[in-house]
mmCIF file of C-alpha atoms and ligand atoms in Angstrom:
data_model
loop_
_atom_site.group_PDB
_atom_site.id
_atom_site.type_symbol
_atom_site.label_atom_id
_atom_site.label_comp_id
_atom_site.label_asym_id
_atom_site.label_seq_id
_atom_site.Cartn_x
_atom_site.Cartn_y
_atom_site.Cartn_z
ATOM 1 C CA MET A 1 38.924 -42.175 -57.246
ATOM 2 C CA PHE A 2 35.876 -41.029 -55.294
ATOM 3 C CA ILE A 3 35.290 -43.057 -52.182
ATOM 4 C CA ILE A 4 31.685 -43.196 -51.043
ATOM 5 C CA ILE A 5 31.624 -43.559 -47.310
ATOM 6 C CA GLN A 6 29.912 -42.055 -44.355
ATOM 7 C CA GLY A 7 32.886 -41.186 -42.258
ATOM 8 C CA CYS A 8 34.510 -37.964 -41.109
ATOM 9 C CA ASP A 9 30.945 -36.670 -40.856
ATOM 10 C CA ALA A 10 30.252 -37.338 -37.170
ATOM 11 C CA SER A 11 27.821 -40.136 -38.094
ATOM 12 C CA VAL A 12 29.169 -42.068 -35.115
ATOM 13 C CA LEU A 13 27.807 -39.441 -32.680
ATOM 14 C CA LEU A 14 24.179 -39.760 -33.754
ATOM 15 C CA ASN A 15 21.768 -41.716 -31.607
ATOM 16 C CA THR A 16 18.850 -40.981 -33.862
ATOM 17 C CA THR A 17 18.371 -39.991 -37.503
ATOM 18 C CA ASN A 18 15.411 -39.493 -39.814
ATOM 19 C CA SER A 19 15.720 -43.159 -40.845
ATOM 20 C CA LYS A 20 14.169 -43.989 -37.521
ATOM 21 C CA ASN A 21 13.856 -47.731 -38.031
ATOM 22 C CA SER A 22 17.533 -48.326 -38.128
ATOM 23 C CA ASP A 23 20.147 -48.431 -35.347
ATOM 24 C CA THR A 24 22.927 -45.859 -35.738
ATOM 25 C CA GLU A 25 26.680 -46.575 -35.998
ATOM 26 C CA ARG A 26 27.319 -46.333 -32.307
ATOM 27 C CA GLU A 27 25.050 -49.385 -31.866
ATOM 28 C CA GLY A 28 27.053 -51.469 -34.365
ATOM 29 C CA PRO A 29 28.831 -54.525 -32.871
ATOM 30 C CA PRO A 30 32.362 -53.018 -32.813
ATOM 31 C CA ASN A 31 31.118 -49.807 -31.156
ATOM 32 C CA LYS A 32 28.404 -50.914 -28.732
ATOM 33 C CA ASN A 33 29.688 -51.087 -25.143
ATOM 34 C CA SER A 34 33.028 -49.850 -26.445
ATOM 35 C CA LEU A 35 32.854 -46.225 -27.582
ATOM 36 C CA ARG A 36 32.792 -43.731 -24.760
ATOM 37 C CA GLY A 37 33.564 -40.068 -24.086
ATOM 38 C CA PHE A 38 30.624 -38.757 -26.113
ATOM 39 C CA GLU A 39 29.954 -36.249 -23.318
ATOM 40 C CA VAL A 40 33.349 -34.596 -23.941
ATOM 41 C CA ILE A 41 32.389 -33.854 -27.554
ATOM 42 C CA TYR A 42 28.928 -32.667 -26.519
ATOM 43 C CA GLU A 43 30.425 -30.290 -23.947
ATOM 44 C CA ALA A 44 32.876 -28.887 -26.488
ATOM 45 C CA LYS A 45 29.996 -28.352 -28.913
ATOM 46 C CA THR A 46 27.953 -26.482 -26.283
ATOM 47 C CA ALA A 47 30.888 -24.197 -25.499
ATOM 48 C CA ILE A 48 31.653 -23.558 -29.174
ATOM 49 C CA GLU A 49 28.002 -22.841 -30.047
ATOM 50 C CA ALA A 50 27.862 -20.317 -27.198
ATOM 51 C CA ALA A 51 30.937 -18.539 -28.546
ATOM 52 C CA CYS A 52 30.331 -18.865 -32.278
ATOM 53 C CA LYS A 53 26.940 -20.150 -33.423
ATOM 54 C CA ASN A 54 26.382 -22.502 -36.401
ATOM 55 C CA THR A 55 30.014 -22.434 -37.482
ATOM 56 C CA VAL A 56 31.934 -25.505 -36.274
ATOM 57 C CA SER A 57 30.627 -28.956 -37.251
ATOM 58 C CA CYS A 58 30.574 -31.906 -34.869
ATOM 59 C CA ALA A 59 32.825 -33.708 -37.373
ATOM 60 C CA ASP A 60 35.462 -30.994 -36.995
ATOM 61 C CA ILE A 61 35.182 -31.178 -33.209
ATOM 62 C CA VAL A 62 35.933 -34.929 -33.302
ATOM 63 C CA ALA A 63 38.907 -34.382 -35.617
ATOM 64 C CA PHE A 64 40.295 -31.535 -33.502
ATOM 65 C CA ALA A 65 39.807 -33.610 -30.342
ATOM 66 C CA ALA A 66 41.954 -36.345 -31.934
ATOM 67 C CA ARG A 67 44.575 -33.740 -32.820
ATOM 68 C CA ASP A 68 44.625 -32.252 -29.321
ATOM 69 C CA ALA A 69 44.579 -35.619 -27.529
ATOM 70 C CA SER A 70 47.538 -36.681 -29.679
ATOM 71 C CA TYR A 71 49.426 -33.520 -28.758
ATOM 72 C CA PHE A 72 48.853 -33.826 -25.013
ATOM 73 C CA LEU A 73 49.381 -37.599 -24.789
ATOM 74 C CA SER A 74 52.675 -37.277 -26.678
ATOM 75 C CA ASP A 75 53.842 -34.399 -24.480
ATOM 76 C CA GLY A 76 53.812 -32.100 -27.498
ATOM 77 C CA SER A 77 55.830 -34.268 -29.855
ATOM 78 C CA ILE A 78 52.918 -35.172 -32.152
ATOM 79 C CA ASN A 79 51.292 -32.172 -33.797
ATOM 80 C CA ILE A 80 48.762 -33.125 -36.489
ATOM 81 C CA PRO A 81 48.012 -30.357 -39.022
ATOM 82 C CA MET A 82 44.346 -31.340 -38.989
ATOM 83 C CA PRO A 83 42.328 -29.377 -41.521
ATOM 84 C CA GLY A 84 38.819 -28.120 -40.683
ATOM 85 C CA GLY A 85 35.750 -27.443 -42.769
ATOM 86 C CA ARG A 86 33.906 -30.769 -42.539
ATOM 87 C CA TYR A 87 30.132 -30.916 -42.579
ATOM 88 C CA ASP A 88 27.947 -33.222 -40.524
ATOM 89 C CA GLY A 89 26.037 -36.100 -42.086
ATOM 90 C CA ARG A 90 22.349 -36.881 -41.706
ATOM 91 C CA GLU A 91 22.534 -40.677 -41.833
ATOM 92 C CA SER A 92 24.151 -43.334 -39.684
ATOM 93 C CA PHE A 93 23.674 -47.092 -39.978
ATOM 94 C CA ALA A 94 24.875 -49.738 -37.511
ATOM 95 C CA SER A 95 25.283 -52.160 -40.418
ATOM 96 C CA GLU A 96 28.040 -50.015 -41.946
ATOM 97 C CA THR A 97 30.360 -50.753 -39.024
ATOM 98 C CA ASP A 98 31.086 -54.056 -40.793
ATOM 99 C CA GLN A 99 33.606 -51.989 -42.792
ATOM 100 C CA LEU A 100 35.830 -51.665 -39.729
ATOM 101 C CA PRO A 101 38.767 -54.092 -39.525
ATOM 102 C CA GLY A 102 38.392 -56.663 -36.744
ATOM 103 C CA PRO A 103 40.909 -57.679 -34.048
ATOM 104 C CA PHE A 104 41.156 -61.201 -35.503
ATOM 105 C CA SER A 105 42.216 -59.944 -38.958
ATOM 106 C CA ASN A 106 45.373 -61.058 -40.760
ATOM 107 C CA VAL A 107 47.644 -58.775 -42.811
ATOM 108 C CA PRO A 108 45.845 -59.132 -46.191
ATOM 109 C CA GLN A 109 42.512 -58.447 -44.496
ATOM 110 C CA LEU A 110 43.901 -55.394 -42.694
ATOM 111 C CA GLN A 111 45.472 -54.077 -45.872
ATOM 112 C CA ALA A 112 42.212 -54.573 -47.778
ATOM 113 C CA SER A 113 40.077 -52.724 -45.256
ATOM 114 C CA PHE A 114 42.504 -49.787 -45.151
ATOM 115 C CA ALA A 115 42.817 -49.777 -48.963
ATOM 116 C CA ALA A 116 39.021 -49.542 -49.200
ATOM 117 C CA LYS A 117 39.375 -46.131 -47.533
ATOM 118 C CA GLY A 118 42.366 -45.059 -49.627
ATOM 119 C CA LEU A 119 45.021 -45.867 -46.989
ATOM 120 C CA ASN A 120 48.137 -47.785 -48.056
ATOM 121 C CA PRO A 121 49.974 -50.684 -46.295
ATOM 122 C CA VAL A 122 52.532 -48.365 -44.669
ATOM 123 C CA GLU A 123 49.746 -46.143 -43.329
ATOM 124 C CA MET A 124 48.019 -49.263 -41.994
ATOM 125 C CA VAL A 125 51.087 -50.128 -39.882
ATOM 126 C CA THR A 126 51.536 -46.479 -38.885
ATOM 127 C CA LEU A 127 47.947 -46.020 -37.712
ATOM 128 C CA SER A 128 47.970 -49.315 -35.808
ATOM 129 C CA GLY A 129 50.501 -47.597 -33.553
ATOM 130 C CA ALA A 130 47.541 -45.782 -31.946
ATOM 131 C CA HIS A 131 47.248 -48.968 -29.870
ATOM 132 C CA THR A 132 49.980 -47.449 -27.714
ATOM 133 C CA ILE A 133 47.181 -45.867 -25.658
ATOM 134 C CA GLY A 134 43.763 -46.886 -24.404
ATOM 135 C CA ARG A 135 42.111 -50.046 -23.210
ATOM 136 C CA ALA A 136 40.690 -53.203 -24.741
ATOM 137 C CA ARG A 137 38.314 -55.914 -23.578
ATOM 138 C CA CYS A 138 39.555 -59.409 -22.859
ATOM 139 C CA MET A 139 37.014 -61.010 -25.223
ATOM 140 C CA PHE A 140 39.112 -59.775 -28.157
ATOM 141 C CA PHE A 141 42.330 -61.541 -27.197
ATOM 142 C CA SER A 142 41.682 -64.271 -24.582
ATOM 143 C CA SER A 143 41.637 -66.901 -27.352
ATOM 144 C CA ARG A 144 45.301 -66.213 -28.125
ATOM 145 C CA PHE A 145 47.030 -66.330 -24.729
ATOM 146 C CA SER A 146 48.990 -69.396 -25.886
ATOM 147 C CA GLU A 147 50.439 -67.440 -28.823
ATOM 148 C CA MET A 148 51.747 -64.528 -26.716
ATOM 149 C CA ASN A 149 54.935 -64.121 -24.712
ATOM 150 C CA GLN A 150 54.095 -66.376 -21.775
ATOM 151 C CA THR A 151 55.011 -63.937 -18.986
ATOM 152 C CA TYR A 152 52.807 -61.312 -20.601
ATOM 153 C CA ALA A 153 49.986 -63.810 -21.163
ATOM 154 C CA ALA A 154 50.089 -64.857 -17.499
ATOM 155 C CA SER A 155 49.658 -61.281 -16.287
ATOM 156 C CA LEU A 156 46.785 -60.699 -18.725
ATOM 157 C CA MET A 157 45.088 -63.920 -17.619
ATOM 158 C CA ALA A 158 45.282 -62.744 -14.023
ATOM 159 C CA GLU A 159 43.742 -59.385 -14.960
ATOM 160 C CA CYS A 160 40.989 -60.808 -17.138
ATOM 161 C CA GLY A 161 39.899 -63.684 -14.937
ATOM 162 C CA ASP A 162 36.941 -65.236 -16.719
ATOM 163 C CA ASN A 163 35.246 -61.961 -17.567
ATOM 164 C CA GLY A 164 35.482 -61.103 -21.263
ATOM 165 C CA ASN A 165 34.245 -57.576 -20.539
ATOM 166 C CA THR A 166 37.171 -56.675 -18.276
ATOM 167 C CA ASN A 167 39.425 -54.211 -20.001
ATOM 168 C CA VAL A 168 43.194 -53.885 -19.831
ATOM 169 C CA ASN A 169 45.830 -51.440 -21.057
ATOM 170 C CA GLN A 170 46.795 -51.903 -24.692
ATOM 171 C CA ASP A 171 50.402 -50.837 -24.077
ATOM 172 C CA TYR A 172 51.606 -52.504 -20.875
ATOM 173 C CA VAL A 173 54.744 -50.283 -20.689
ATOM 174 C CA THR A 174 53.581 -46.669 -21.263
ATOM 175 C CA SER A 175 49.809 -47.041 -21.279
ATOM 176 C CA ASN A 176 48.854 -43.359 -21.418
ATOM 177 C CA VAL A 177 51.639 -42.036 -23.624
ATOM 178 C CA LEU A 178 51.313 -41.729 -27.401
ATOM 179 C CA ASP A 179 54.741 -43.038 -28.307
ATOM 180 C CA LYS A 180 56.446 -45.722 -30.426
ATOM 181 C CA GLN A 181 56.467 -48.308 -27.616
ATOM 182 C CA TYR A 182 53.713 -50.266 -29.403
ATOM 183 C CA TYR A 183 56.215 -51.382 -32.057
ATOM 184 C CA GLN A 184 58.660 -52.783 -29.494
ATOM 185 C CA ASN A 185 55.688 -54.612 -27.963
ATOM 186 C CA VAL A 186 54.867 -56.087 -31.395
ATOM 187 C CA ILE A 187 58.482 -57.318 -31.715
ATOM 188 C CA ASP A 188 58.362 -58.783 -28.199
ATOM 189 C CA ASN A 189 55.052 -60.566 -28.861
ATOM 190 C CA LYS A 190 53.467 -58.573 -26.058
ATOM 191 C CA VAL A 191 50.456 -57.121 -27.861
ATOM 192 C CA LEU A 192 46.789 -57.985 -27.485
ATOM 193 C CA PHE A 193 45.153 -58.647 -30.835
ATOM 194 C CA THR A 194 45.905 -60.943 -33.744
ATOM 195 C CA SER A 195 45.778 -57.765 -35.862
ATOM 196 C CA ASP A 196 48.635 -56.305 -33.787
ATOM 197 C CA ALA A 197 50.760 -59.470 -33.616
ATOM 198 C CA VAL A 198 50.575 -60.231 -37.350
ATOM 199 C CA LEU A 199 52.442 -57.019 -38.140
ATOM 200 C CA ASN A 200 55.568 -58.942 -37.124
ATOM 201 C CA SER A 201 54.783 -61.791 -39.498
ATOM 202 C CA THR A 202 55.216 -60.465 -43.046
ATOM 203 C CA GLU A 203 58.384 -58.960 -44.443
ATOM 204 C CA GLU A 204 56.601 -55.814 -45.613
ATOM 205 C CA THR A 205 54.969 -55.031 -42.271
ATOM 206 C CA ARG A 206 57.925 -56.170 -40.155
ATOM 207 C CA THR A 207 60.247 -53.760 -41.954
ATOM 208 C CA GLU A 208 57.949 -50.916 -40.927
ATOM 209 C CA VAL A 209 57.617 -52.229 -37.373
ATOM 210 C CA MET A 210 61.412 -52.393 -36.972
ATOM 211 C CA GLN A 211 61.926 -48.922 -38.404
ATOM 212 C CA ASN A 212 59.235 -47.444 -36.170
ATOM 213 C CA ALA A 213 60.630 -49.165 -33.081
ATOM 214 C CA ASN A 214 64.247 -48.228 -33.711
ATOM 215 C CA THR A 215 64.343 -44.781 -35.327
ATOM 216 C CA ALA A 216 63.676 -41.806 -33.081
ATOM 217 C CA GLY A 217 60.930 -39.574 -34.475
ATOM 218 C CA ALA A 218 60.203 -41.745 -37.542
ATOM 219 C CA TRP A 219 56.836 -43.054 -36.403
ATOM 220 C CA GLU A 220 55.728 -39.718 -34.954
ATOM 221 C CA ARG A 221 56.191 -37.956 -38.324
ATOM 222 C CA LYS A 222 54.440 -40.767 -40.241
ATOM 223 C CA PHE A 223 51.593 -40.769 -37.723
ATOM 224 C CA GLU A 224 51.026 -37.027 -38.144
ATOM 225 C CA LYS A 225 50.775 -37.421 -41.924
ATOM 226 C CA ALA A 226 48.583 -40.534 -41.809
ATOM 227 C CA MET A 227 46.175 -38.932 -39.324
ATOM 228 C CA GLU A 228 45.961 -35.846 -41.531
ATOM 229 C CA LYS A 229 45.206 -38.055 -44.526
ATOM 230 C CA MET A 230 42.623 -40.102 -42.616
ATOM 231 C CA GLY A 231 41.029 -36.836 -41.527
ATOM 232 C CA LYS A 232 40.600 -35.826 -45.165
ATOM 233 C CA ILE A 233 38.694 -38.942 -46.216
ATOM 234 C CA LYS A 234 35.635 -37.537 -47.889
ATOM 235 C CA SER A 235 32.177 -38.250 -46.741
ATOM 236 C CA ASP A 236 29.431 -38.521 -49.340
ATOM 237 C CA GLN A 237 26.847 -35.929 -50.266
ATOM 238 C CA GLN A 238 24.934 -36.486 -47.045
ATOM 239 C CA SER A 239 27.398 -34.327 -45.115
ATOM 240 C CA VAL A 240 25.476 -31.175 -45.561
ATOM 241 C CA GLU A 241 24.865 -29.358 -42.323
ATOM 242 C CA ILE A 242 26.381 -28.048 -39.135
ATOM 243 C CA ARG A 243 24.421 -29.805 -36.432
ATOM 244 C CA LYS A 244 23.034 -27.734 -33.598
ATOM 245 C CA VAL A 245 23.644 -30.611 -31.185
ATOM 246 C CA CYS A 246 25.895 -33.551 -31.953
ATOM 247 C CA TRP A 247 23.598 -36.505 -31.190
ATOM 248 C CA LYS A 248 20.804 -35.649 -33.645
ATOM 249 C CA VAL A 249 20.358 -34.146 -37.097
ATOM 250 C CA ASN A 250 18.861 -30.655 -37.465
ATOM 251 C CA ASN A 251 15.073 -30.466 -37.772
ATOM 252 C CA ASN A 252 14.905 -27.661 -40.256
ATOM 253 C CA TYR A 253 16.792 -29.373 -43.090
ATOM 254 C CA LYS A 254 15.185 -28.961 -46.535
HETATM 255 C C1 LIG B 301 44.385 -51.978 -37.652
HETATM 256 C C2 LIG B 301 43.115 -52.213 -37.452
HETATM 257 C C3 LIG B 301 42.473 -52.007 -36.112
HETATM 258 C C4 LIG B 301 41.804 -52.928 -35.388
HETATM 259 C C5 LIG B 301 41.528 -54.366 -35.789
HETATM 260 C C6 LIG B 301 41.414 -52.301 -34.138
HETATM 261 C C7 LIG B 301 40.699 -52.920 -33.127
HETATM 262 C C8 LIG B 301 40.481 -52.394 -31.872
HETATM 263 C C9 LIG B 301 39.781 -53.046 -30.793
HETATM 264 C C10 LIG B 301 39.113 -54.432 -30.897
HETATM 265 C C11 LIG B 301 39.848 -52.253 -29.698
HETATM 266 C C12 LIG B 301 39.279 -52.545 -28.301
HETATM 267 C C13 LIG B 301 37.805 -52.145 -28.236
HETATM 268 C C14 LIG B 301 37.115 -52.635 -26.985
HETATM 269 O O1 LIG B 301 37.652 -53.446 -26.248
HETATM 270 O O2 LIG B 301 35.986 -52.181 -26.741
HETATM 271 C C15 LIG B 301 40.598 -51.074 -30.080
HETATM 272 C C16 LIG B 301 40.881 -50.024 -29.243
HETATM 273 C C17 LIG B 301 41.465 -48.853 -29.649
HETATM 274 N N1 LIG B 301 41.854 -48.522 -30.927
HETATM 275 FE FE1 LIG B 301 41.900 -49.771 -32.505
HETATM 276 N N2 LIG B 301 41.853 -51.013 -34.137
HETATM 277 C C18 LIG B 301 42.495 -50.771 -35.325
HETATM 278 C C19 LIG B 301 43.041 -49.567 -35.739
HETATM 279 C C20 LIG B 301 43.030 -48.408 -34.991
HETATM 280 C C21 LIG B 301 43.364 -47.097 -35.509
HETATM 281 C C22 LIG B 301 43.698 -46.799 -36.957
HETATM 282 C C23 LIG B 301 43.280 -46.231 -34.445
HETATM 283 C C24 LIG B 301 43.522 -44.745 -34.434
HETATM 284 C C25 LIG B 301 44.339 -44.127 -35.275
HETATM 285 C C26 LIG B 301 42.916 -47.012 -33.285
HETATM 286 C C27 LIG B 301 42.793 -46.512 -32.003
HETATM 287 C C28 LIG B 301 42.349 -47.252 -30.903
HETATM 288 C C29 LIG B 301 42.309 -46.730 -29.558
HETATM 289 C C30 LIG B 301 42.776 -45.350 -29.096
HETATM 290 C C31 LIG B 301 41.746 -47.733 -28.762
HETATM 291 C C32 LIG B 301 41.476 -47.668 -27.245
HETATM 292 C C33 LIG B 301 40.085 -47.149 -27.022
HETATM 293 C C34 LIG B 301 39.681 -47.046 -25.561
HETATM 294 O O3 LIG B 301 40.508 -46.922 -24.666
HETATM 295 O O4 LIG B 301 38.462 -47.101 -25.326
HETATM 296 N N3 LIG B 301 42.744 -48.317 -33.663
HETATM 297 N N4 LIG B 301 40.956 -51.186 -31.405
#
């Protein structure tokens, strides 16, 4: 099966393309006011261009940044064999962010959006474990305080106040460590989104959650493989160049 998507091609870094009338992916509703850290990628690109011109794509830099962040945040226990050789795309459309799964999704919806990119139900549960790091805005979970563990909900309510833009840690136990704690949080009903909590609600997903929570090293190995697979999702024919700078396409493309 050939999957036509614009992903793994650094389309999310562009703030302008030749289709000038259209907003780029980073302006799409799930990304706007959410994605950050672009300057880290831009700095890496500047350093790499200085050392080795026109050789490393922005798409590879993003993938290698994910690999390296995973290694450092797991204290060396997650080592993703991330392949290189991607090319950068020349298009990016805000409207295409509607392909991303949303935080209010149920299990069939999550499975469908992962399947659309060639990722299976086990990989869906495995990759959700990335919510063991990072932050999330209150607007995505304040409607479900009553469904959470009530002690946890009370502390989130205090943090959020009435500002939906406040952000909180996704993993309240080990917020900056890439570890399997997320799965214990799912079991304890101490996770933020519907899309996290529902993993405890079907037999298929709960089996994975329990295994990941209770078996040392199991999730880490599955996460390495699933990240490698996600990193190999093909972009379409538009991924054709190595950008000179990551926020715009090259001018001299023919
Ligand atoms: C299962 C479907 C998923 C849904 C519905 C989802 C949804 C979300 C949402 C709503 C946020 C908070 C954004 C904000 O407040 O601005 C978030 C944050 C995050 N997600 Fe996911 N996500 C999913 C899968 C993934 C996957 C597969 C990964 C990586 C492998 C991932 C990694 C992260 C990280 C690291 C953050 C924190 C970002 C930060 O600190 O800024 N998520 N996710």
